Tab-separated table of C-alpha atoms in Angstrom:
chain	number	residue	atom	x	y	z
A	31	MET	CA	5.012	-37.605	-45.856
A	32	THR	CA	7.182	-38.242	-42.798
A	33	SER	CA	6.038	-37.460	-39.257
A	34	HIS	CA	8.707	-34.719	-39.080
A	35	GLU	CA	7.257	-32.977	-42.157
A	36	GLN	CA	3.720	-33.342	-40.804
A	37	THR	CA	4.760	-31.682	-37.547
A	38	GLN	CA	6.381	-28.821	-39.445
A	39	ARG	CA	3.231	-28.202	-41.507
A	40	TRP	CA	1.076	-28.308	-38.366
A	41	VAL	CA	3.276	-25.730	-36.614
A	42	GLN	CA	3.246	-23.509	-39.728
A	43	ARG	CA	-0.544	-23.492	-39.822
A	44	LEU	CA	-0.655	-22.626	-36.142
A	45	HIS	CA	1.943	-19.812	-36.232
A	46	PRO	CA	2.695	-18.950	-39.875
A	47	TYR	CA	4.886	-15.956	-39.039
A	48	THR	CA	6.968	-17.389	-36.253
A	49	VAL	CA	8.326	-20.746	-37.404
A	50	ARG	CA	11.924	-21.453	-38.241
A	51	LEU	CA	12.386	-24.754	-40.133
A	52	ASN	CA	15.482	-26.355	-38.664
A	53	LYS	CA	16.366	-29.930	-37.947
A	54	LYS	CA	13.670	-29.918	-35.262
A	55	PRO	CA	10.516	-27.820	-35.374
A	56	GLU	CA	10.587	-25.004	-32.830
A	57	LEU	CA	8.985	-21.654	-32.286
A	58	VAL	CA	11.337	-18.717	-32.609
A	59	VAL	CA	11.490	-16.096	-29.913
A	60	GLU	CA	9.571	-13.438	-31.794
A	61	GLY	CA	5.792	-13.335	-32.083
A	62	THR	CA	3.203	-10.957	-33.465
A	63	LEU	CA	0.622	-8.659	-31.933
A	64	ALA	CA	-2.753	-10.116	-32.815
A	65	ARG	CA	-5.298	-8.034	-30.907
A	66	MET	CA	-5.761	-5.189	-28.475
A	67	VAL	CA	-8.910	-4.934	-26.383
A	68	GLY	CA	-9.051	-2.179	-23.807
A	69	LEU	CA	-5.734	-2.260	-21.969
A	70	THR	CA	-4.881	-5.832	-22.917
A	71	LEU	CA	-2.593	-6.843	-25.769
A	72	GLU	CA	-2.750	-10.370	-27.216
A	73	ALA	CA	0.327	-11.871	-28.832
A	74	VAL	CA	0.708	-15.136	-30.736
A	75	GLY	CA	3.772	-17.074	-31.729
A	76	CYS	CA	5.942	-16.594	-28.655
A	77	ARG	CA	6.359	-18.244	-25.307
A	78	ALA	CA	7.047	-16.336	-22.091
A	79	ALA	CA	6.459	-16.870	-18.390
A	80	ILE	CA	3.997	-14.923	-16.250
A	81	GLY	CA	5.687	-11.768	-14.983
A	82	SER	CA	8.338	-11.643	-17.715
A	83	ARG	CA	8.781	-8.650	-19.998
A	84	CYS	CA	8.265	-8.330	-23.759
A	85	ASN	CA	9.250	-5.569	-26.162
A	86	ILE	CA	6.699	-4.624	-28.804
A	87	GLU	CA	8.161	-2.938	-31.872
A	88	ALA	CA	5.751	-0.441	-33.433
A	89	LYS	CA	5.874	0.249	-37.154
A	90	SER	CA	7.433	3.634	-36.372
A	91	GLY	CA	10.331	1.893	-34.640
A	92	ARG	CA	9.188	2.855	-31.159
A	93	ILE	CA	9.675	0.119	-28.545
A	94	ILE	CA	6.825	-0.397	-26.097
A	95	GLU	CA	7.433	-2.529	-23.031
A	96	ALA	CA	4.776	-4.888	-21.723
A	97	GLU	CA	4.514	-7.592	-19.079
A	98	VAL	CA	2.957	-11.032	-19.412
A	99	VAL	CA	-0.102	-11.152	-17.140
A	100	GLY	CA	-1.832	-14.274	-18.474
A	101	PHE	CA	-2.189	-16.764	-21.289
A	102	ALA	CA	-4.826	-18.924	-22.972
A	103	GLY	CA	-3.623	-21.722	-25.197
A	104	THR	CA	-1.214	-20.192	-27.675
A	105	ARG	CA	-2.093	-16.588	-26.830
A	106	LEU	CA	-0.194	-14.395	-24.390
A	107	PHE	CA	-1.960	-11.564	-22.593
A	108	LEU	CA	0.280	-8.528	-22.169
A	109	MET	CA	-0.220	-5.362	-20.152
A	110	PRO	CA	1.779	-2.306	-21.322
A	111	THR	CA	3.887	-0.314	-18.895
A	112	THR	CA	3.853	2.820	-21.079
A	113	GLU	CA	1.578	4.545	-23.588
A	114	VAL	CA	0.540	2.344	-26.530
A	115	HIS	CA	0.024	5.002	-29.218
A	116	GLY	CA	1.302	3.812	-32.585
A	117	LEU	CA	0.639	0.083	-32.172
A	118	GLU	CA	-0.846	-1.782	-35.122
A	119	PRO	CA	-1.769	-5.392	-35.847
A	120	ASP	CA	1.176	-7.723	-36.596
A	121	CYS	CA	3.739	-5.645	-34.682
A	122	ARG	CA	6.702	-7.740	-33.585
A	123	VAL	CA	6.614	-9.057	-30.017
A	124	ILE	CA	10.027	-9.969	-28.614
A	125	PRO	CA	10.180	-11.709	-25.213
A	126	THR	CA	13.184	-10.583	-23.198
A	127	ASN	CA	13.031	-13.201	-20.414
A	128	ASN	CA	13.606	-10.337	-17.993
A	129	HIS	CA	11.469	-10.004	-14.881
A	130	SER	CA	10.590	-6.853	-12.979
A	131	MET	CA	13.357	-5.910	-10.577
A	132	ALA	CA	13.964	-3.072	-8.125
A	133	LYS	CA	17.232	-1.151	-7.906
A	134	VAL	CA	18.324	-0.992	-4.277
A	135	GLY	CA	21.072	0.618	-2.246
A	136	PHE	CA	21.656	3.517	0.114
A	137	GLY	CA	22.016	5.724	-2.959
A	138	LEU	CA	18.207	5.714	-3.142
A	139	LEU	CA	17.918	7.950	-0.077
A	140	GLY	CA	16.666	11.387	-1.008
A	141	ARG	CA	15.437	10.223	-4.423
A	142	ILE	CA	12.015	10.113	-6.095
A	143	LEU	CA	11.291	7.195	-8.440
A	144	ASP	CA	8.537	6.113	-10.801
A	145	GLY	CA	6.952	2.657	-10.907
A	146	SER	CA	9.806	1.310	-13.040
A	147	GLY	CA	12.414	2.468	-10.533
A	148	ASN	CA	13.659	5.303	-12.745
A	149	PRO	CA	14.432	8.668	-11.082
A	150	ILE	CA	12.055	11.548	-11.862
A	151	ASP	CA	13.626	14.188	-9.613
A	152	GLY	CA	16.233	15.456	-12.095
A	153	LYS	CA	19.163	14.585	-9.815
A	154	GLY	CA	20.930	12.318	-12.256
A	155	PRO	CA	21.290	8.523	-12.396
A	156	LEU	CA	20.835	6.325	-9.354
A	157	LYS	CA	23.834	4.990	-7.469
A	158	THR	CA	22.617	1.561	-6.436
A	159	ASP	CA	24.316	-1.605	-5.236
A	160	ALA	CA	22.074	-4.418	-6.454
A	161	PHE	CA	18.773	-5.559	-7.926
A	162	ILE	CA	16.087	-7.514	-6.089
A	163	SER	CA	12.820	-9.047	-7.236
A	164	LEU	CA	9.641	-7.023	-6.932
A	165	ASN	CA	7.853	-10.071	-5.540
A	166	GLY	CA	10.107	-10.476	-2.505
A	167	SER	CA	10.623	-13.686	-0.570
A	168	PRO	CA	8.388	-14.915	2.271
A	169	ILE	CA	9.633	-15.059	5.858
A	170	ASN	CA	8.995	-18.153	7.932
A	171	PRO	CA	6.362	-17.007	10.463
A	172	LEU	CA	8.043	-19.088	13.183
A	173	THR	CA	11.325	-17.213	12.812
A	174	ARG	CA	9.807	-13.729	12.521
A	175	LYS	CA	10.745	-11.542	15.478
A	176	PRO	CA	7.678	-10.794	17.673
A	177	ILE	CA	6.455	-7.231	18.191
A	178	ARG	CA	7.469	-6.163	21.683
A	179	GLU	CA	8.671	-2.555	21.304
A	180	SER	CA	6.485	0.540	20.946
A	181	LEU	CA	7.048	3.048	18.163
A	182	ASP	CA	6.702	6.794	18.661
A	183	VAL	CA	4.634	8.252	15.787
A	184	GLY	CA	4.417	11.759	17.276
A	185	ILE	CA	0.594	11.824	17.415
A	186	ARG	CA	-0.963	12.087	20.873
A	187	ALA	CA	-4.156	10.114	20.194
A	188	ILE	CA	-2.222	7.202	18.707
A	189	ASN	CA	0.674	7.179	21.183
A	190	SER	CA	-1.717	7.100	24.138
A	191	ILE	CA	-4.822	5.174	22.996
A	192	LEU	CA	-3.774	3.185	19.886
A	193	CYS	CA	-0.133	2.377	20.604
A	194	VAL	CA	1.861	1.209	17.573
A	195	GLY	CA	4.498	-1.511	17.799
A	196	ARG	CA	7.721	-1.545	15.816
A	197	GLY	CA	7.024	-3.939	12.953
A	198	GLN	CA	3.226	-3.540	13.053
A	199	ARG	CA	1.019	-3.175	9.934
A	200	LEU	CA	-1.832	-0.660	10.355
A	201	GLY	CA	-4.540	0.683	8.072
A	202	LEU	CA	-5.868	4.251	7.955
A	203	PHE	CA	-9.535	3.859	6.963
A	204	ALA	CA	-11.597	6.771	5.704
A	205	GLY	CA	-13.605	8.163	2.840
A	206	THR	CA	-12.333	10.882	0.537
A	207	GLY	CA	-11.334	14.253	1.980
A	208	VAL	CA	-11.271	13.227	5.654
A	209	GLY	CA	-7.562	13.782	6.266
A	210	LYS	CA	-5.806	10.477	5.536
A	211	SER	CA	-2.979	12.129	3.621
A	212	ILE	CA	-2.493	14.798	6.290
A	213	LEU	CA	-2.268	12.169	9.027
A	214	LEU	CA	0.137	10.155	6.893
A	215	GLY	CA	2.257	13.264	6.421
A	216	MET	CA	2.388	13.869	10.172
A	217	MET	CA	3.610	10.311	10.697
A	218	THR	CA	6.251	10.804	8.028
A	219	LYS	CA	7.697	13.789	9.868
A	220	PHE	CA	7.336	12.651	13.458
A	221	THR	CA	7.903	8.871	13.535
A	222	LYS	CA	11.192	7.676	15.006
A	223	ALA	CA	12.612	5.525	12.182
A	224	ASP	CA	15.957	5.134	10.440
A	225	ILE	CA	14.512	5.262	6.930
A	226	VAL	CA	11.136	6.255	5.479
A	227	VAL	CA	9.806	4.692	2.265
A	228	VAL	CA	6.710	6.347	0.805
A	229	GLY	CA	4.591	4.858	-1.975
A	230	LEU	CA	2.123	7.296	-3.547
A	231	ILE	CA	-0.003	4.853	-5.538
A	232	GLY	CA	-2.797	6.052	-7.809
A	233	GLU	CA	-3.281	9.366	-6.048
A	234	ARG	CA	-3.498	12.893	-7.473
A	235	GLY	CA	-0.363	14.056	-9.251
A	236	ARG	CA	-0.365	17.477	-7.588
A	237	GLU	CA	0.064	15.827	-4.180
A	238	VAL	CA	3.560	14.619	-5.052
A	239	ASN	CA	5.238	18.020	-5.047
A	240	GLU	CA	3.228	19.139	-2.027
A	241	PHE	CA	4.249	16.020	-0.122
A	242	VAL	CA	7.927	16.597	-0.898
A	243	GLN	CA	7.998	20.312	-0.167
A	244	LYS	CA	5.465	20.731	2.646
A	245	THR	CA	5.463	17.386	4.415
A	246	LEU	CA	8.952	15.959	4.057
A	247	GLY	CA	11.006	19.088	3.543
A	248	GLU	CA	14.684	19.079	2.689
A	249	GLU	CA	15.769	17.395	5.928
A	250	GLY	CA	13.068	14.735	5.842
A	251	LEU	CA	13.852	13.826	2.245
A	252	LYS	CA	17.446	12.947	3.157
A	253	ARG	CA	16.291	9.790	4.964
A	254	ALA	CA	13.394	8.980	2.629
A	255	VAL	CA	12.695	7.241	-0.676
A	256	LEU	CA	9.548	8.107	-2.647
A	257	VAL	CA	7.965	5.860	-5.271
A	258	VAL	CA	5.346	7.734	-7.277
A	259	THR	CA	2.764	6.276	-9.672
A	260	PRO	CA	-0.072	8.824	-9.951
A	261	ALA	CA	-3.601	8.098	-11.111
A	262	ASP	CA	-2.816	8.616	-14.804
A	263	SER	CA	-0.177	5.840	-14.780
A	264	PRO	CA	-1.063	2.505	-16.441
A	265	PRO	CA	-2.553	0.003	-13.967
A	266	LEU	CA	0.519	-2.238	-14.170
A	267	MET	CA	2.730	0.679	-13.114
A	268	ARG	CA	0.480	1.375	-10.126
A	269	VAL	CA	0.848	-2.241	-9.067
A	270	HIS	CA	4.612	-2.074	-9.588
A	271	GLY	CA	4.778	1.119	-7.521
A	272	ALA	CA	3.350	-0.695	-4.492
A	273	LEU	CA	5.601	-3.716	-5.026
A	274	MET	CA	8.679	-1.538	-5.522
A	275	SER	CA	8.000	0.465	-2.351
A	276	THR	CA	7.786	-2.777	-0.405
A	277	SER	CA	10.916	-4.258	-2.038
A	278	ILE	CA	12.962	-1.153	-1.209
A	279	ALA	CA	11.718	-1.274	2.399
A	280	GLU	CA	12.657	-4.979	2.557
A	281	TYR	CA	16.180	-4.212	1.387
A	282	PHE	CA	16.754	-1.652	4.136
A	283	ARG	CA	15.180	-3.966	6.717
A	284	ASN	CA	17.626	-6.677	5.684
A	285	GLN	CA	20.432	-4.200	6.360
A	286	GLY	CA	19.252	-4.045	9.990
A	287	LYS	CA	17.400	-0.717	9.665
A	288	ASP	CA	14.075	0.227	11.237
A	289	VAL	CA	11.953	1.283	8.273
A	290	LEU	CA	8.683	3.195	8.165
A	291	LEU	CA	6.674	2.226	5.072
A	292	LEU	CA	3.790	4.532	4.155
A	293	MET	CA	1.529	3.555	1.258
A	294	ASP	CA	-1.196	5.820	-0.060
A	295	SER	CA	-3.221	3.895	-0.945
A	296	LEU	CA	-3.872	0.159	-0.635
A	297	THR	CA	-7.249	0.661	-2.304
A	298	ARG	CA	-5.691	2.102	-5.475
A	299	PHE	CA	-3.350	-0.899	-5.569
A	300	ALA	CA	-6.380	-3.219	-5.427
A	301	GLN	CA	-8.234	-1.188	-8.065
A	302	ALA	CA	-5.242	-1.418	-10.411
A	303	HIS	CA	-5.236	-5.202	-9.974
A	304	ARG	CA	-8.966	-5.224	-10.693
A	305	GLU	CA	-8.400	-3.386	-13.967
A	306	ILE	CA	-5.765	-5.928	-15.012
A	307	ALA	CA	-7.806	-8.968	-13.963
A	308	LEU	CA	-10.992	-7.806	-15.673
A	309	ALA	CA	-9.035	-6.961	-18.823
A	310	ILE	CA	-7.924	-10.601	-19.145
A	311	ASP	CA	-11.490	-11.842	-18.581
A	312	GLU	CA	-11.251	-12.952	-14.972
A	313	PRO	CA	-14.851	-13.035	-13.698
A	314	PRO	CA	-15.782	-10.437	-11.065
A	315	ALA	CA	-16.891	-11.640	-7.647
A	316	THR	CA	-17.553	-8.996	-4.964
A	317	LYS	CA	-18.599	-5.543	-6.185
A	318	GLY	CA	-16.614	-6.020	-9.388
A	319	TYR	CA	-13.426	-7.246	-7.675
A	320	PRO	CA	-12.144	-10.592	-9.043
A	321	PRO	CA	-10.996	-13.243	-6.523
A	322	SER	CA	-7.307	-12.742	-7.387
A	323	VAL	CA	-7.411	-9.221	-5.918
A	324	PHE	CA	-8.133	-10.616	-2.458
A	325	ALA	CA	-5.173	-12.978	-2.813
A	326	LYS	CA	-2.830	-10.108	-3.734
A	327	LEU	CA	-3.588	-8.035	-0.616
A	328	PRO	CA	-2.133	-10.441	1.983
A	329	HIS	CA	0.772	-11.216	-0.352
A	330	LEU	CA	1.716	-7.516	-0.268
A	331	VAL	CA	0.966	-6.814	3.394
A	332	GLU	CA	2.713	-9.907	4.796
A	333	ARG	CA	6.008	-8.728	3.320
A	334	ALA	CA	6.107	-5.919	5.898
A	335	GLY	CA	6.754	-6.452	9.597
A	336	ASN	CA	9.752	-7.627	11.575
A	337	ALA	CA	12.511	-9.669	9.973
A	338	ASP	CA	14.048	-12.848	11.340
A	339	HIS	CA	15.644	-12.589	14.775
A	340	GLY	CA	18.429	-10.012	14.717
A	341	GLY	CA	17.163	-8.211	11.604
A	342	GLY	CA	15.503	-4.847	11.149
A	343	SER	CA	11.822	-4.001	10.927
A	344	ILE	CA	9.196	-2.525	8.611
A	345	THR	CA	6.393	-0.655	10.354
A	346	ALA	CA	3.766	-0.112	7.660
A	347	PHE	CA	0.810	2.246	7.397
A	348	TYR	CA	-1.596	1.685	4.508
A	349	THR	CA	-4.372	4.129	3.711
A	350	VAL	CA	-7.622	2.397	2.779
A	351	LEU	CA	-10.286	4.367	0.947
A	352	ALA	CA	-13.750	3.431	2.209
A	353	GLU	CA	-15.825	4.171	-0.888
A	354	GLY	CA	-18.939	6.123	0.007
A	355	ASP	CA	-17.776	6.119	3.674
A	356	ASP	CA	-18.698	2.433	3.759
A	357	ASN	CA	-16.280	0.694	6.116
A	358	ASN	CA	-17.714	-2.633	4.921
A	359	ASP	CA	-16.415	-1.984	1.415
A	360	PRO	CA	-14.828	-5.258	0.128
A	361	ILE	CA	-11.266	-3.929	0.134
A	362	ALA	CA	-11.660	-2.269	3.540
A	363	ASP	CA	-13.140	-5.461	4.961
A	364	ALA	CA	-10.368	-7.623	3.479
A	365	ALA	CA	-7.673	-5.213	4.686
A	366	ARG	CA	-8.958	-5.323	8.273
A	367	GLY	CA	-8.540	-9.085	8.194
A	368	VAL	CA	-4.853	-9.035	7.213
A	369	LEU	CA	-3.615	-5.956	9.082
A	370	ASP	CA	-2.540	-5.717	12.731
A	371	GLY	CA	-4.964	-2.936	13.507
A	372	HIS	CA	-6.947	-0.110	11.967
A	373	ILE	CA	-7.335	3.601	12.602
A	374	VAL	CA	-10.715	4.875	11.405
A	375	LEU	CA	-11.144	8.523	10.472
A	376	SER	CA	-14.625	9.982	10.929
A	377	ARG	CA	-16.174	12.393	8.442
A	378	ALA	CA	-18.421	13.806	11.182
A	379	LEU	CA	-15.382	14.670	13.303
A	380	ALA	CA	-13.577	16.184	10.315
A	381	GLU	CA	-16.586	18.334	9.417
A	382	SER	CA	-16.725	19.602	12.998
A	383	GLY	CA	-13.080	20.757	12.780
A	384	HIS	CA	-11.692	17.919	14.912
A	385	TYR	CA	-8.210	16.992	13.581
A	386	PRO	CA	-6.883	14.406	13.386
A	387	ALA	CA	-10.403	13.017	12.943
A	388	ILE	CA	-9.649	9.678	14.639
A	389	ASP	CA	-12.695	7.733	15.788
A	390	ILE	CA	-11.205	6.025	18.836
A	391	GLU	CA	-14.317	3.880	19.355
A	392	ALA	CA	-13.957	2.236	15.941
A	393	SER	CA	-10.150	2.036	15.971
A	394	VAL	CA	-7.970	-0.673	17.467
A	395	SER	CA	-4.314	-1.675	17.710
A	396	ARG	CA	-4.084	-5.457	18.019
A	397	VAL	CA	-0.547	-5.441	19.412
A	398	MET	CA	-1.159	-2.801	22.086
A	399	PRO	CA	-1.541	-5.327	24.966
A	400	ASP	CA	1.882	-6.781	24.055
A	401	ILE	CA	3.812	-3.511	24.071
A	402	ILE	CA	2.380	-1.547	27.012
A	403	LYS	CA	1.520	-2.726	30.496
A	404	GLY	CA	0.119	-1.628	33.813
A	405	GLU	CA	-0.951	1.946	34.374
A	406	HIS	CA	-0.803	3.067	30.740
A	407	MET	CA	-3.196	0.300	29.662
A	408	GLN	CA	-5.623	1.122	32.479
A	409	LEU	CA	-5.580	4.828	31.595
A	410	ALA	CA	-6.232	4.095	27.905
A	411	ARG	CA	-9.188	1.856	28.778
A	412	GLU	CA	-10.613	4.478	31.138
A	413	LEU	CA	-10.485	7.208	28.486
A	414	ARG	CA	-12.158	4.895	25.943
A	415	ARG	CA	-14.871	4.069	28.477
A	416	LEU	CA	-15.607	7.714	29.302
A	417	TYR	CA	-15.591	8.772	25.655
A	418	SER	CA	-17.883	5.922	24.627
A	419	LEU	CA	-20.256	6.522	27.538
A	420	TYR	CA	-20.653	10.171	26.571
A	421	GLN	CA	-21.297	9.304	22.903
A	422	GLN	CA	-23.957	6.741	23.860
A	423	ASN	CA	-25.870	9.320	25.912
A	424	ARG	CA	-25.080	12.339	23.761
A	425	ASP	CA	-28.614	12.846	22.464
A	426	LEU	CA	-30.129	12.740	25.956
A	427	ILE	CA	-27.502	15.179	27.225
A	428	SER	CA	-27.961	17.549	24.278
A	429	VAL	CA	-31.739	17.906	24.707
A	430	GLY	CA	-31.506	18.158	28.497
A	431	ALA	CA	-33.276	14.868	29.124
A	432	TYR	CA	-30.499	13.556	31.350
A	433	GLN	CA	-30.704	14.669	34.965
A	434	PRO	CA	-27.302	15.214	36.641
A	435	GLY	CA	-26.794	12.823	39.532
A	436	SER	CA	-28.754	9.974	37.923
A	437	ASP	CA	-25.587	8.007	37.117
A	438	ALA	CA	-22.167	8.779	38.561
A	439	ARG	CA	-20.398	7.265	35.519
A	440	ILE	CA	-22.281	9.500	33.079
A	441	ASP	CA	-21.676	12.522	35.321
A	442	ARG	CA	-17.927	11.864	35.153
A	443	ALA	CA	-18.088	11.372	31.359
A	444	ILE	CA	-19.865	14.727	30.982
A	445	GLU	CA	-17.322	16.431	33.232
A	446	LYS	CA	-14.311	15.043	31.363
A	447	ASN	CA	-15.637	15.265	27.790
A	448	PRO	CA	-14.358	18.802	26.914
A	449	ALA	CA	-10.851	17.892	28.133
A	450	ILE	CA	-10.954	14.540	26.266
A	451	VAL	CA	-11.969	16.219	23.017
A	452	GLN	CA	-9.143	18.745	23.376
A	453	PHE	CA	-6.695	15.932	24.252
A	454	LEU	CA	-7.544	14.020	21.062
A	455	GLN	CA	-6.905	17.028	18.813
A	456	GLN	CA	-3.476	18.090	17.594
A	457	ASP	CA	-2.068	20.661	15.207
A	458	MET	CA	-0.453	19.161	12.106
A	459	ASP	CA	2.875	20.876	12.874
A	460	GLU	CA	2.971	19.716	16.504
A	461	ALA	CA	4.779	16.535	17.572
A	462	VAL	CA	3.884	14.829	20.877
A	463	ASP	CA	6.112	11.924	21.910
A	464	ILE	CA	4.993	8.833	23.852
A	465	SER	CA	6.230	10.023	27.248
A	466	ARG	CA	4.438	13.351	26.991
A	467	SER	CA	1.288	11.667	25.627
A	468	VAL	CA	1.080	9.316	28.616
A	469	ASP	CA	1.788	12.145	31.090
A	470	GLU	CA	-1.005	14.259	29.588
A	471	LEU	CA	-3.365	11.292	29.612
A	472	LYS	CA	-2.617	10.644	33.287
A	473	HIS	CA	-3.075	14.319	34.179
A	474	LEU	CA	-6.400	14.392	32.316
A	475	LEU	CA	-7.903	11.413	34.124
A	476	MET	CA	-6.367	11.935	37.571
A	477	SER	CA	-7.242	15.592	37.945
């Protein structure tokens, strides 16, 4: 037997259904579905790169799309992008060599898309100019434009105490039901930006219509793009929803636009990655999260921010769900390390009727010293000092153990506390710009 014949027989034993005997032994494009465990499909007999798409042909003729998320030897691990009902062993697996892309163009404005980039608003097909990769392209950190300009988000507590820079990446940290989505909605309406891109990732499906009708409204939707992958979407679609939101924002930034990117939530993005990683047997590390999850977070977040000199900007707000109100949750802790600041929402403040429930002691904007100077900075520090001083002595004050006149600083904190508490609250339909916020802050502390 010749070596050529021996090679053919070896390949046949390895992949009996996928070998074409030509002049040279080679594997044909098609493979077969060998196993399904949980959400993971295993295919044999085909070769495809990580991130490429495959079509799985069910016995009924239905085509199910899946993406290559891993491999082991001759097996490919696939994650479906749609429902998998009807799949059976030995279904045909046909690699397409296509990778996930995002449709981009100004025709996206006013539209609502799913994680695949298909419209779900019933307004007909998209009118787009081009396709770009979901994975984006990194920007040289030495050529990235520095953050030097403040951004008006329309919220008094943030504009005065936690100033946001154009191109900054901030996290909204809170447990469930503390008002993250409401605060995000206020920013959507009030922030001064050319274009708003909203990614609703893994959240409740009912919130989508409410966000469009109550928060954005008809006028707000005209300058916005929504990407929606609710909680019942497959984990791969939730990941794609976050990547697509970022890719669309990158496109508009590259057109010289100032973009506001709002993602609700970064935690659901990480949880979707955890589901995928655990399904392909990646070992868990911290509280069930595999190591790859913590590599994906900075890869996503670093795509936002300012472009090269002369380009546009992406100012990004990511909600981060602190599970069990634990701000040391692994995802919350990792997010703090890669973001340019964090705004912490307090359940105690929310339960007392204080909205927005921003805990100014625990919150910080890392770019604030670079975008505001002089009197504004001094006023912000003074308000923080008075607020913190009152909170530290609150128990003594409440039970009457503190004697007025014992400490002039505490006396001033007690005097100013009612006005500070009122200053930090704001109705959800009220917009307060930066100039007015600073004027009110100055009046509060100088009076």
